[in-house]
Amino acid sequence: MTYKHKELAAGRWKKLSFCEQMANIGSEVERALNWRAKKNTVYSRNAFERALDLVDLTLENISSFTRLKELARMREAMVDYFTGSNQFGSTDASWRKYFSHFTYAVRKNS
């Protein structure tokens, strides 16, 4: 598999805590949402693909079934929202809210 984040895929990603990983994924999702709001589909798509790369890197290293289940469902909902028919009824606000908790936890513990 070819990743856009080659340095992270080489091993740096595994050294981050789960919350740091999720906050980084949230940053890419936030970029995708912001570019989409500005009607720049190329940049939005690129940010979305980077977010999926990070989700896949996280999925490769999950040992907990409950986290695996949540991440797999989150990935499915992200793909549905950005490229599908949005059958889960996600919104920009719901994605920002979901990832903001991880960002808050990382900032609080740093």
Coordinates of C-alpha atoms in Angstrom, one line a residue:
M1 CA 0.0 0.0 0.0
T2 CA 1.3 3.5 -0.9
Y3 CA 0.8 6.2 1.7
K4 CA 0.8 9.9 1.3
H5 CA 2.4 10.2 4.7
K6 CA 5.5 8.1 4.0
E7 CA 7.4 9.2 7.1
L8 CA 4.5 8.4 9.4
A9 CA 3.9 5.1 7.6
A10 CA 7.6 4.2 8.2
G11 CA 7.0 3.9 11.9
R12 CA 6.5 7.4 13.4
W13 CA 2.8 6.9 13.5
K14 CA 3.0 4.0 15.9
K15 CA 4.8 6.1 18.4
L16 CA 1.9 8.5 18.7
S17 CA -0.8 7.9 21.3
F18 CA -4.3 7.0 20.1
C19 CA -5.6 10.5 20.9
E20 CA -2.7 12.1 19.0
Q21 CA -3.5 9.9 16.0
M22 CA -7.1 10.8 16.1
A23 CA -6.4 14.5 16.5
N24 CA -4.1 14.3 13.4
I25 CA -6.8 12.5 11.4
G26 CA -9.2 15.3 12.6
S27 CA -6.8 17.9 11.3
E28 CA -7.0 16.4 7.8
V29 CA -10.8 16.1 8.0
E30 CA -11.0 19.7 9.1
R31 CA -8.8 20.7 6.1
A32 CA -11.1 18.6 3.8
L33 CA -14.2 20.4 5.2
N34 CA -12.6 23.8 4.9
W35 CA -11.5 23.3 1.3
R36 CA -14.9 21.9 0.4
A37 CA -16.6 25.0 1.9
K38 CA -14.3 27.1 -0.4
K39 CA -15.4 25.0 -3.4
N40 CA -11.8 23.7 -4.0
T41 CA -12.6 20.1 -4.7
V42 CA -9.0 19.1 -5.5
Y43 CA -7.6 20.3 -2.2
S44 CA -10.6 18.9 -0.4
R45 CA -10.2 15.5 -2.0
N46 CA -6.4 15.5 -1.3
A47 CA -7.0 16.2 2.4
F48 CA -9.7 13.6 2.6
E49 CA -7.3 11.0 1.0
R50 CA -4.6 12.0 3.6
A51 CA -7.2 11.5 6.3
L52 CA -8.0 8.0 5.0
D53 CA -4.3 7.2 4.9
L54 CA -4.0 8.1 8.6
V55 CA -7.1 6.1 9.4
D56 CA -5.6 3.1 7.6
L57 CA -2.3 3.4 9.5
T58 CA -4.3 3.5 12.7
L59 CA -6.3 0.5 11.8
E60 CA -3.2 -1.5 11.1
N61 CA -2.0 -1.1 14.7
I62 CA -5.2 -1.5 16.7
S63 CA -5.2 -4.4 19.1
S64 CA -8.5 -3.6 20.8
F65 CA -11.6 -4.9 19.1
T66 CA -13.8 -2.1 20.3
R67 CA -11.4 0.5 18.8
L68 CA -11.1 -1.4 15.6
K69 CA -14.9 -1.5 15.3
E70 CA -15.3 2.2 16.0
L71 CA -12.5 3.2 13.6
A72 CA -13.8 0.9 10.8
R73 CA -17.3 2.5 11.3
M74 CA -15.8 6.0 11.3
R75 CA -13.9 5.3 8.1
E76 CA -17.1 4.0 6.5
A77 CA -19.0 7.1 7.5
M78 CA -16.2 9.4 6.3
V79 CA -16.1 7.7 2.9
D80 CA -19.9 8.0 2.7
Y81 CA -19.9 11.6 3.7
F82 CA -17.1 12.8 1.3
T83 CA -17.7 10.5 -1.7
G84 CA -21.0 8.8 -1.2
S85 CA -24.7 9.6 -0.6
N86 CA -24.3 10.5 3.1
Q87 CA -26.7 7.8 4.2
F88 CA -25.5 8.2 7.8
G89 CA -26.6 11.9 7.8
S90 CA -23.2 13.3 8.8
T91 CA -22.7 17.0 8.8
D92 CA -19.6 19.2 8.8
A93 CA -20.5 20.1 12.4
S94 CA -20.8 16.5 13.5
W95 CA -17.3 15.7 12.1
R96 CA -15.8 18.7 13.8
K97 CA -17.4 17.8 17.1
Y98 CA -16.3 14.1 16.9
F99 CA -12.6 15.0 16.4
S100 CA -12.6 18.1 18.7
H101 CA -12.7 15.8 21.7
F102 CA -9.4 14.1 20.7
T103 CA -7.8 17.5 20.0
Y104 CA -8.9 18.8 23.4
A105 CA -7.5 15.6 25.1
V106 CA -4.1 16.0 23.4
R107 CA -3.9 19.7 24.2
K108 CA -4.8 19.1 27.8
N109 CA -2.2 16.4 28.3
S110 CA 0.7 18.2 26.5

